[in-house]
XYZ file of C-alpha atoms in Angstrom:
318
model
C 0.000 0.000 0.000
C 1.488 3.409 -0.935
C 2.217 5.733 1.946
C 1.316 9.031 0.361
C -1.553 11.518 0.446
C -4.925 10.339 -0.763
C -5.732 13.690 -2.405
C -2.815 14.575 -4.661
C 0.455 13.111 -5.966
C 3.639 14.443 -4.498
C 6.563 15.723 -6.574
C 10.130 14.635 -5.892
C 12.094 16.830 -3.488
C 14.999 18.461 -5.303
C 16.568 20.885 -2.835
C 17.650 18.587 0.016
C 19.933 21.243 1.541
C 16.823 23.224 2.402
C 15.726 20.585 4.931
C 17.778 21.128 8.071
C 17.084 19.455 11.423
C 15.473 22.677 12.643
C 13.156 22.817 9.627
C 12.229 19.138 9.971
C 11.422 19.646 13.672
C 9.214 22.559 12.689
C 7.366 20.317 10.214
C 6.786 17.857 13.040
C 5.468 20.597 15.321
C 2.986 21.775 12.664
C 1.348 18.634 11.277
C -0.288 18.872 7.868
C -0.868 16.734 4.809
C 1.815 18.644 2.910
C 4.374 18.199 5.691
C 3.612 14.491 5.988
C 4.114 13.954 2.258
C 7.398 15.855 2.258
C 8.645 13.921 5.287
C 7.773 10.574 3.717
C 9.634 11.529 0.555
C 12.611 12.829 2.536
C 12.862 9.571 4.456
C 13.592 7.748 1.186
C 16.636 9.925 0.508
C 20.243 9.128 1.390
C 20.615 11.461 4.372
C 22.616 11.591 7.592
C 21.470 9.527 10.559
C 20.613 12.718 12.490
C 18.285 13.879 9.719
C 16.747 10.410 9.306
C 16.098 10.225 13.032
C 14.374 13.613 13.051
C 12.347 12.778 9.953
C 11.101 9.531 11.545
C 10.223 11.451 14.710
C 8.346 14.163 12.792
C 6.415 11.600 10.746
C 5.188 10.149 14.036
C 3.818 13.570 15.055
C 1.552 13.870 12.020
C -2.207 13.288 12.165
C -3.000 10.719 9.466
C -2.672 7.478 11.431
C -3.452 5.295 8.406
C -0.484 6.634 6.441
C 1.789 6.599 9.503
C 0.841 2.993 10.272
C 1.628 1.925 6.702
C 4.941 3.771 6.935
C 5.867 1.836 10.088
C 4.715 -1.415 8.551
C 6.978 -0.892 5.530
C 10.046 0.559 7.271
C 10.223 -0.665 10.870
C 11.836 -4.023 10.108
C 14.181 -2.916 7.350
C 17.847 -2.236 7.962
C 17.993 1.123 9.741
C 20.243 2.593 12.413
C 18.875 1.895 15.885
C 18.465 5.633 16.552
C 15.892 5.639 13.762
C 14.272 2.425 15.029
C 13.849 4.047 18.467
C 11.715 6.718 16.784
C 9.572 4.013 15.165
C 8.934 2.554 18.622
C 8.278 5.995 20.083
C 5.588 6.575 17.470
C 4.043 3.152 18.137
C 4.003 3.821 21.895
C 2.332 7.219 21.704
C -0.275 5.961 19.257
C -0.810 2.640 21.049
C -4.462 3.416 21.896
C -4.953 2.363 18.279
C -4.621 -1.444 18.391
C -2.645 -1.459 15.139
C 0.117 0.580 16.772
C -0.086 -1.462 19.984
C 0.580 -4.558 17.862
C 3.431 -2.746 16.063
C 4.940 -1.902 19.446
C 4.883 -5.556 20.541
C 6.299 -6.672 17.189
C 9.164 -4.160 17.390
C 10.098 -5.222 20.921
C 9.967 -8.891 19.976
C 11.956 -8.445 16.760
C 14.816 -6.284 18.052
C 15.136 -7.636 21.632
C 16.843 -4.334 22.433
C 17.402 -3.279 26.056
C 16.916 0.441 25.321
C 13.606 -0.250 23.632
C 12.473 -2.321 26.621
C 13.358 0.611 28.870
C 11.409 3.011 26.640
C 8.351 0.771 27.069
C 8.786 0.702 30.867
C 9.105 4.493 31.035
C 6.057 4.973 28.814
C 3.936 2.553 30.863
C 4.986 4.229 34.117
C 4.229 7.748 32.869
C 0.769 6.744 31.672
C -0.263 4.689 34.697
C -2.147 6.076 37.684
C 0.442 6.778 40.353
C 0.176 7.469 44.085
C 1.263 10.928 45.293
C 4.981 11.527 45.780
C 6.275 9.943 48.952
C 8.255 12.490 50.938
C 10.568 10.890 53.477
C 11.566 12.942 56.547
C 14.411 15.175 55.407
C 16.377 15.346 58.657
C 18.096 12.455 60.405
C 17.045 13.150 63.984
C 18.940 10.232 65.468
C 22.067 9.371 63.453
C 23.057 5.725 63.764
C 26.294 3.819 63.357
C 25.663 0.170 62.539
C 28.619 -2.077 63.347
C 28.985 -5.474 61.700
C 28.482 -7.252 58.398
C 26.330 -4.892 56.359
C 24.545 -7.807 54.699
C 22.957 -8.266 58.157
C 23.033 -4.786 59.727
C 21.243 -3.192 56.763
C 18.246 -5.364 57.638
C 17.621 -2.896 60.484
C 16.970 -0.120 57.954
C 13.563 0.319 56.325
C 13.251 -0.482 52.604
C 13.669 2.404 50.143
C 14.635 4.859 52.908
C 18.215 5.760 51.925
C 18.952 8.609 49.480
C 22.582 7.812 48.636
C 25.058 5.003 49.246
C 28.809 5.541 49.053
C 30.892 2.513 49.924
C 34.428 1.212 49.660
C 34.199 -2.589 49.806
C 36.947 -4.692 51.393
C 39.815 -5.420 49.039
C 40.107 -9.110 48.261
C 42.623 -10.569 50.742
C 44.697 -7.393 50.693
C 44.060 -6.270 54.276
C 43.835 -7.967 57.661
C 40.057 -7.422 57.742
C 39.608 -9.239 54.434
C 40.247 -12.998 54.248
C 38.272 -15.133 51.810
C 38.896 -18.721 50.743
C 38.810 -17.777 47.082
C 37.849 -14.993 44.716
C 34.480 -16.592 43.964
C 33.558 -16.460 47.665
C 34.636 -12.821 47.786
C 32.407 -11.864 44.838
C 29.520 -13.825 46.355
C 29.869 -11.902 49.641
C 29.967 -8.596 47.752
C 26.810 -9.606 45.888
C 24.986 -10.220 49.177
C 26.020 -6.784 50.441
C 24.879 -5.067 47.259
C 21.571 -6.913 47.405
C 21.067 -5.426 50.891
C 22.033 -1.996 49.526
C 19.453 -2.321 46.767
C 16.702 -3.021 49.298
C 17.334 0.085 51.429
C 18.079 2.509 48.576
C 15.249 4.646 47.254
C 14.073 3.997 43.689
C 16.155 5.876 41.143
C 18.850 6.878 43.667
C 22.604 6.464 43.306
C 25.146 4.057 44.731
C 28.854 4.878 44.366
C 31.496 2.169 44.783
C 35.129 3.116 45.452
C 37.196 0.179 44.223
C 40.316 -0.641 42.237
C 42.238 -3.647 40.910
C 44.133 -5.481 43.630
C 47.256 -7.625 43.592
C 47.817 -10.487 46.012
C 51.260 -11.258 47.378
C 52.993 -14.223 45.868
C 53.866 -17.141 48.125
C 57.491 -17.098 47.019
C 59.903 -15.815 44.395
C 59.193 -18.846 42.220
C 55.443 -18.114 42.108
C 53.472 -15.446 40.296
C 51.330 -12.854 42.033
C 47.752 -12.445 40.819
C 46.080 -9.153 39.969
C 42.286 -9.039 40.137
C 40.220 -6.559 38.058
C 37.689 -6.078 40.862
C 36.082 -3.007 39.288
C 35.251 -4.995 36.133
C 33.657 -7.832 38.105
C 31.678 -5.409 40.251
C 29.889 -4.172 37.146
C 28.128 -7.491 36.559
C 27.326 -7.896 40.258
C 25.681 -4.458 40.309
C 23.716 -5.198 37.135
C 22.558 -8.557 38.530
C 21.360 -6.849 41.717
C 19.146 -4.293 39.988
C 21.409 -1.290 39.341
C 22.462 0.197 36.027
C 25.687 1.933 35.039
C 25.792 5.733 35.028
C 29.469 6.698 35.004
C 33.000 5.988 36.175
C 35.024 8.675 37.934
C 38.790 8.222 38.123
C 40.273 9.296 41.440
C 43.908 10.313 40.968
C 45.657 9.742 44.294
C 48.711 11.612 45.585
C 50.490 8.367 46.526
C 51.008 5.054 44.750
C 48.597 2.312 45.813
C 51.435 -0.213 45.367
C 54.792 1.476 46.012
C 57.703 1.120 43.604
C 56.165 -1.414 41.200
C 58.360 0.129 38.539
C 61.528 -0.525 40.555
C 62.514 -3.760 38.797
C 62.273 -2.160 35.388
C 64.351 0.835 36.473
C 67.103 -1.533 37.607
C 67.373 -3.826 34.581
C 65.527 -1.877 31.816
C 63.898 -5.067 30.494
C 60.638 -4.037 28.764
C 58.742 -7.220 29.660
C 59.331 -6.498 33.326
C 57.682 -3.076 33.194
C 54.918 -2.523 35.759
C 53.417 0.957 36.187
C 52.972 2.612 39.554
C 49.204 2.680 40.115
C 47.923 6.116 41.105
C 44.188 5.833 40.438
C 41.070 4.211 41.834
C 37.596 3.994 40.344
C 34.409 5.545 41.655
C 31.711 3.464 39.985
C 28.428 5.373 39.779
C 25.253 3.301 39.390
C 21.548 4.031 39.770
C 18.863 1.808 41.250
C 16.577 0.803 38.404
C 13.375 2.791 38.181
C 10.767 3.215 35.438
C 11.139 6.994 35.548
C 13.667 9.711 34.778
C 15.907 11.348 37.364
C 13.569 14.364 37.207
C 11.221 12.646 39.657
C 14.011 12.212 42.249
C 14.924 15.880 41.798
C 11.297 16.891 42.336
C 11.113 14.863 45.562
C 14.430 16.314 46.773
C 13.186 19.862 46.159
C 10.102 19.197 48.295
C 12.295 17.855 51.077
C 14.659 20.807 50.927
C 11.925 23.459 50.839
C 11.494 23.736 54.646
C 15.263 23.694 55.100
C 15.706 26.576 52.645
C 12.962 28.512 54.411
C 14.705 28.107 57.778
C 18.185 28.699 56.282
C 19.634 25.930 58.414
C 19.969 22.183 58.105
C 18.657 21.432 61.596
C 15.921 24.075 61.822
C 15.667 26.991 64.217
Protein backbone atom coordinates (compact mmCIF):
# COMPACT_ATOMS: atom_id res chain seq x y z
CA UNK A 1 0.00 0.00 0.00
CA UNK A 2 1.49 3.41 -0.94
CA UNK A 3 2.22 5.73 1.95
CA UNK A 4 1.32 9.03 0.36
CA UNK A 5 -1.55 11.52 0.45
CA UNK A 6 -4.92 10.34 -0.76
CA UNK A 7 -5.73 13.69 -2.41
CA UNK A 8 -2.82 14.57 -4.66
CA UNK A 9 0.45 13.11 -5.97
CA UNK A 10 3.64 14.44 -4.50
CA UNK A 11 6.56 15.72 -6.57
CA UNK A 12 10.13 14.63 -5.89
CA UNK A 13 12.09 16.83 -3.49
CA UNK A 14 15.00 18.46 -5.30
CA UNK A 15 16.57 20.89 -2.83
CA UNK A 16 17.65 18.59 0.02
CA UNK A 17 19.93 21.24 1.54
CA UNK A 18 16.82 23.22 2.40
CA UNK A 19 15.73 20.58 4.93
CA UNK A 20 17.78 21.13 8.07
CA UNK A 21 17.08 19.46 11.42
CA UNK A 22 15.47 22.68 12.64
CA UNK A 23 13.16 22.82 9.63
CA UNK A 24 12.23 19.14 9.97
CA UNK A 25 11.42 19.65 13.67
CA UNK A 26 9.21 22.56 12.69
CA UNK A 27 7.37 20.32 10.21
CA UNK A 28 6.79 17.86 13.04
CA UNK A 29 5.47 20.60 15.32
CA UNK A 30 2.99 21.78 12.66
CA UNK A 31 1.35 18.63 11.28
CA UNK A 32 -0.29 18.87 7.87
CA UNK A 33 -0.87 16.73 4.81
CA UNK A 34 1.82 18.64 2.91
CA UNK A 35 4.37 18.20 5.69
CA UNK A 36 3.61 14.49 5.99
CA UNK A 37 4.11 13.95 2.26
CA UNK A 38 7.40 15.85 2.26
CA UNK A 39 8.65 13.92 5.29
CA UNK A 40 7.77 10.57 3.72
CA UNK A 41 9.63 11.53 0.56
CA UNK A 42 12.61 12.83 2.54
CA UNK A 43 12.86 9.57 4.46
CA UNK A 44 13.59 7.75 1.19
CA UNK A 45 16.64 9.93 0.51
CA UNK A 46 20.24 9.13 1.39
CA UNK A 47 20.62 11.46 4.37
CA UNK A 48 22.62 11.59 7.59
CA UNK A 49 21.47 9.53 10.56
CA UNK A 50 20.61 12.72 12.49
CA UNK A 51 18.29 13.88 9.72
CA UNK A 52 16.75 10.41 9.31
CA UNK A 53 16.10 10.23 13.03
CA UNK A 54 14.37 13.61 13.05
CA UNK A 55 12.35 12.78 9.95
CA UNK A 56 11.10 9.53 11.55
CA UNK A 57 10.22 11.45 14.71
CA UNK A 58 8.35 14.16 12.79
CA UNK A 59 6.41 11.60 10.75
CA UNK A 60 5.19 10.15 14.04
CA UNK A 61 3.82 13.57 15.05
CA UNK A 62 1.55 13.87 12.02
CA UNK A 63 -2.21 13.29 12.16
CA UNK A 64 -3.00 10.72 9.47
CA UNK A 65 -2.67 7.48 11.43
CA UNK A 66 -3.45 5.29 8.41
CA UNK A 67 -0.48 6.63 6.44
CA UNK A 68 1.79 6.60 9.50
CA UNK A 69 0.84 2.99 10.27
CA UNK A 70 1.63 1.92 6.70
CA UNK A 71 4.94 3.77 6.93
CA UNK A 72 5.87 1.84 10.09
CA UNK A 73 4.72 -1.41 8.55
CA UNK A 74 6.98 -0.89 5.53
CA UNK A 75 10.05 0.56 7.27
CA UNK A 76 10.22 -0.67 10.87
CA UNK A 77 11.84 -4.02 10.11
CA UNK A 78 14.18 -2.92 7.35
CA UNK A 79 17.85 -2.24 7.96
CA UNK A 80 17.99 1.12 9.74
CA UNK A 81 20.24 2.59 12.41
CA UNK A 82 18.87 1.89 15.89
CA UNK A 83 18.47 5.63 16.55
CA UNK A 84 15.89 5.64 13.76
CA UNK A 85 14.27 2.42 15.03
CA UNK A 86 13.85 4.05 18.47
CA UNK A 87 11.72 6.72 16.78
CA UNK A 88 9.57 4.01 15.17
CA UNK A 89 8.93 2.55 18.62
CA UNK A 90 8.28 5.99 20.08
CA UNK A 91 5.59 6.57 17.47
CA UNK A 92 4.04 3.15 18.14
CA UNK A 93 4.00 3.82 21.90
CA UNK A 94 2.33 7.22 21.70
CA UNK A 95 -0.28 5.96 19.26
CA UNK A 96 -0.81 2.64 21.05
CA UNK A 97 -4.46 3.42 21.90
CA UNK A 98 -4.95 2.36 18.28
CA UNK A 99 -4.62 -1.44 18.39
CA UNK A 100 -2.65 -1.46 15.14
CA UNK A 101 0.12 0.58 16.77
CA UNK A 102 -0.09 -1.46 19.98
CA UNK A 103 0.58 -4.56 17.86
CA UNK A 104 3.43 -2.75 16.06
CA UNK A 105 4.94 -1.90 19.45
CA UNK A 106 4.88 -5.56 20.54
CA UNK A 107 6.30 -6.67 17.19
CA UNK A 108 9.16 -4.16 17.39
CA UNK A 109 10.10 -5.22 20.92
CA UNK A 110 9.97 -8.89 19.98
CA UNK A 111 11.96 -8.44 16.76
CA UNK A 112 14.82 -6.28 18.05
CA UNK A 113 15.14 -7.64 21.63
CA UNK A 114 16.84 -4.33 22.43
CA UNK A 115 17.40 -3.28 26.06
CA UNK A 116 16.92 0.44 25.32
CA UNK A 117 13.61 -0.25 23.63
CA UNK A 118 12.47 -2.32 26.62
CA UNK A 119 13.36 0.61 28.87
CA UNK A 120 11.41 3.01 26.64
CA UNK A 121 8.35 0.77 27.07
CA UNK A 122 8.79 0.70 30.87
CA UNK A 123 9.11 4.49 31.03
CA UNK A 124 6.06 4.97 28.81
CA UNK A 125 3.94 2.55 30.86
CA UNK A 126 4.99 4.23 34.12
CA UNK A 127 4.23 7.75 32.87
CA UNK A 128 0.77 6.74 31.67
CA UNK A 129 -0.26 4.69 34.70
CA UNK A 130 -2.15 6.08 37.68
CA UNK A 131 0.44 6.78 40.35
CA UNK A 132 0.18 7.47 44.09
CA UNK A 133 1.26 10.93 45.29
CA UNK A 134 4.98 11.53 45.78
CA UNK A 135 6.27 9.94 48.95
CA UNK A 136 8.25 12.49 50.94
CA UNK A 137 10.57 10.89 53.48
CA UNK A 138 11.57 12.94 56.55
CA UNK A 139 14.41 15.18 55.41
CA UNK A 140 16.38 15.35 58.66
CA UNK A 141 18.10 12.46 60.41
CA UNK A 142 17.04 13.15 63.98
CA UNK A 143 18.94 10.23 65.47
CA UNK A 144 22.07 9.37 63.45
CA UNK A 145 23.06 5.72 63.76
CA UNK A 146 26.29 3.82 63.36
CA UNK A 147 25.66 0.17 62.54
CA UNK A 148 28.62 -2.08 63.35
CA UNK A 149 28.98 -5.47 61.70
CA UNK A 150 28.48 -7.25 58.40
CA UNK A 151 26.33 -4.89 56.36
CA UNK A 152 24.54 -7.81 54.70
CA UNK A 153 22.96 -8.27 58.16
CA UNK A 154 23.03 -4.79 59.73
CA UNK A 155 21.24 -3.19 56.76
CA UNK A 156 18.25 -5.36 57.64
CA UNK A 157 17.62 -2.90 60.48
CA UNK A 158 16.97 -0.12 57.95
CA UNK A 159 13.56 0.32 56.33
CA UNK A 160 13.25 -0.48 52.60
CA UNK A 161 13.67 2.40 50.14
CA UNK A 162 14.64 4.86 52.91
CA UNK A 163 18.21 5.76 51.92
CA UNK A 164 18.95 8.61 49.48
CA UNK A 165 22.58 7.81 48.64
CA UNK A 166 25.06 5.00 49.25
CA UNK A 167 28.81 5.54 49.05
CA UNK A 168 30.89 2.51 49.92
CA UNK A 169 34.43 1.21 49.66
CA UNK A 170 34.20 -2.59 49.81
CA UNK A 171 36.95 -4.69 51.39
CA UNK A 172 39.81 -5.42 49.04
CA UNK A 173 40.11 -9.11 48.26
CA UNK A 174 42.62 -10.57 50.74
CA UNK A 175 44.70 -7.39 50.69
CA UNK A 176 44.06 -6.27 54.28
CA UNK A 177 43.84 -7.97 57.66
CA UNK A 178 40.06 -7.42 57.74
CA UNK A 179 39.61 -9.24 54.43
CA UNK A 180 40.25 -13.00 54.25
CA UNK A 181 38.27 -15.13 51.81
CA UNK A 182 38.90 -18.72 50.74
CA UNK A 183 38.81 -17.78 47.08
CA UNK A 184 37.85 -14.99 44.72
CA UNK A 185 34.48 -16.59 43.96
CA UNK A 186 33.56 -16.46 47.67
CA UNK A 187 34.64 -12.82 47.79
CA UNK A 188 32.41 -11.86 44.84
CA UNK A 189 29.52 -13.82 46.36
CA UNK A 190 29.87 -11.90 49.64
CA UNK A 191 29.97 -8.60 47.75
CA UNK A 192 26.81 -9.61 45.89
CA UNK A 193 24.99 -10.22 49.18
CA UNK A 194 26.02 -6.78 50.44
CA UNK A 195 24.88 -5.07 47.26
CA UNK A 196 21.57 -6.91 47.40
CA UNK A 197 21.07 -5.43 50.89
CA UNK A 198 22.03 -2.00 49.53
CA UNK A 199 19.45 -2.32 46.77
CA UNK A 200 16.70 -3.02 49.30
CA UNK A 201 17.33 0.08 51.43
CA UNK A 202 18.08 2.51 48.58
CA UNK A 203 15.25 4.65 47.25
CA UNK A 204 14.07 4.00 43.69
CA UNK A 205 16.16 5.88 41.14
CA UNK A 206 18.85 6.88 43.67
CA UNK A 207 22.60 6.46 43.31
CA UNK A 208 25.15 4.06 44.73
CA UNK A 209 28.85 4.88 44.37
CA UNK A 210 31.50 2.17 44.78
CA UNK A 211 35.13 3.12 45.45
CA UNK A 212 37.20 0.18 44.22
CA UNK A 213 40.32 -0.64 42.24
CA UNK A 214 42.24 -3.65 40.91
CA UNK A 215 44.13 -5.48 43.63
CA UNK A 216 47.26 -7.63 43.59
CA UNK A 217 47.82 -10.49 46.01
CA UNK A 218 51.26 -11.26 47.38
CA UNK A 219 52.99 -14.22 45.87
CA UNK A 220 53.87 -17.14 48.13
CA UNK A 221 57.49 -17.10 47.02
CA UNK A 222 59.90 -15.82 44.39
CA UNK A 223 59.19 -18.85 42.22
CA UNK A 224 55.44 -18.11 42.11
CA UNK A 225 53.47 -15.45 40.30
CA UNK A 226 51.33 -12.85 42.03
CA UNK A 227 47.75 -12.44 40.82
CA UNK A 228 46.08 -9.15 39.97
CA UNK A 229 42.29 -9.04 40.14
CA UNK A 230 40.22 -6.56 38.06
CA UNK A 231 37.69 -6.08 40.86
CA UNK A 232 36.08 -3.01 39.29
CA UNK A 233 35.25 -5.00 36.13
CA UNK A 234 33.66 -7.83 38.11
CA UNK A 235 31.68 -5.41 40.25
CA UNK A 236 29.89 -4.17 37.15
CA UNK A 237 28.13 -7.49 36.56
CA UNK A 238 27.33 -7.90 40.26
CA UNK A 239 25.68 -4.46 40.31
CA UNK A 240 23.72 -5.20 37.14
CA UNK A 241 22.56 -8.56 38.53
CA UNK A 242 21.36 -6.85 41.72
CA UNK A 243 19.15 -4.29 39.99
CA UNK A 244 21.41 -1.29 39.34
CA UNK A 245 22.46 0.20 36.03
CA UNK A 246 25.69 1.93 35.04
CA UNK A 247 25.79 5.73 35.03
CA UNK A 248 29.47 6.70 35.00
CA UNK A 249 33.00 5.99 36.17
CA UNK A 250 35.02 8.68 37.93
CA UNK A 251 38.79 8.22 38.12
CA UNK A 252 40.27 9.30 41.44
CA UNK A 253 43.91 10.31 40.97
CA UNK A 254 45.66 9.74 44.29
CA UNK A 255 48.71 11.61 45.58
CA UNK A 256 50.49 8.37 46.53
CA UNK A 257 51.01 5.05 44.75
CA UNK A 258 48.60 2.31 45.81
CA UNK A 259 51.43 -0.21 45.37
CA UNK A 260 54.79 1.48 46.01
CA UNK A 261 57.70 1.12 43.60
CA UNK A 262 56.17 -1.41 41.20
CA UNK A 263 58.36 0.13 38.54
CA UNK A 264 61.53 -0.53 40.55
CA UNK A 265 62.51 -3.76 38.80
CA UNK A 266 62.27 -2.16 35.39
CA UNK A 267 64.35 0.83 36.47
CA UNK A 268 67.10 -1.53 37.61
CA UNK A 269 67.37 -3.83 34.58
CA UNK A 270 65.53 -1.88 31.82
CA UNK A 271 63.90 -5.07 30.49
CA UNK A 272 60.64 -4.04 28.76
CA UNK A 273 58.74 -7.22 29.66
CA UNK A 274 59.33 -6.50 33.33
CA UNK A 275 57.68 -3.08 33.19
CA UNK A 276 54.92 -2.52 35.76
CA UNK A 277 53.42 0.96 36.19
CA UNK A 278 52.97 2.61 39.55
CA UNK A 279 49.20 2.68 40.12
CA UNK A 280 47.92 6.12 41.10
CA UNK A 281 44.19 5.83 40.44
CA UNK A 282 41.07 4.21 41.83
CA UNK A 283 37.60 3.99 40.34
CA UNK A 284 34.41 5.55 41.66
CA UNK A 285 31.71 3.46 39.98
CA UNK A 286 28.43 5.37 39.78
CA UNK A 287 25.25 3.30 39.39
CA UNK A 288 21.55 4.03 39.77
CA UNK A 289 18.86 1.81 41.25
CA UNK A 290 16.58 0.80 38.40
CA UNK A 291 13.38 2.79 38.18
CA UNK A 292 10.77 3.22 35.44
CA UNK A 293 11.14 6.99 35.55
CA UNK A 294 13.67 9.71 34.78
CA UNK A 295 15.91 11.35 37.36
CA UNK A 296 13.57 14.36 37.21
CA UNK A 297 11.22 12.65 39.66
CA UNK A 298 14.01 12.21 42.25
CA UNK A 299 14.92 15.88 41.80
CA UNK A 300 11.30 16.89 42.34
CA UNK A 301 11.11 14.86 45.56
CA UNK A 302 14.43 16.31 46.77
CA UNK A 303 13.19 19.86 46.16
CA UNK A 304 10.10 19.20 48.29
CA UNK A 305 12.30 17.85 51.08
CA UNK A 306 14.66 20.81 50.93
CA UNK A 307 11.93 23.46 50.84
CA UNK A 308 11.49 23.74 54.65
CA UNK A 309 15.26 23.69 55.10
CA UNK A 310 15.71 26.58 52.65
CA UNK A 311 12.96 28.51 54.41
CA UNK A 312 14.71 28.11 57.78
CA UNK A 313 18.18 28.70 56.28
CA UNK A 314 19.63 25.93 58.41
CA UNK A 315 19.97 22.18 58.10
CA UNK A 316 18.66 21.43 61.60
CA UNK A 317 15.92 24.08 61.82
CA UNK A 318 15.67 26.99 64.22
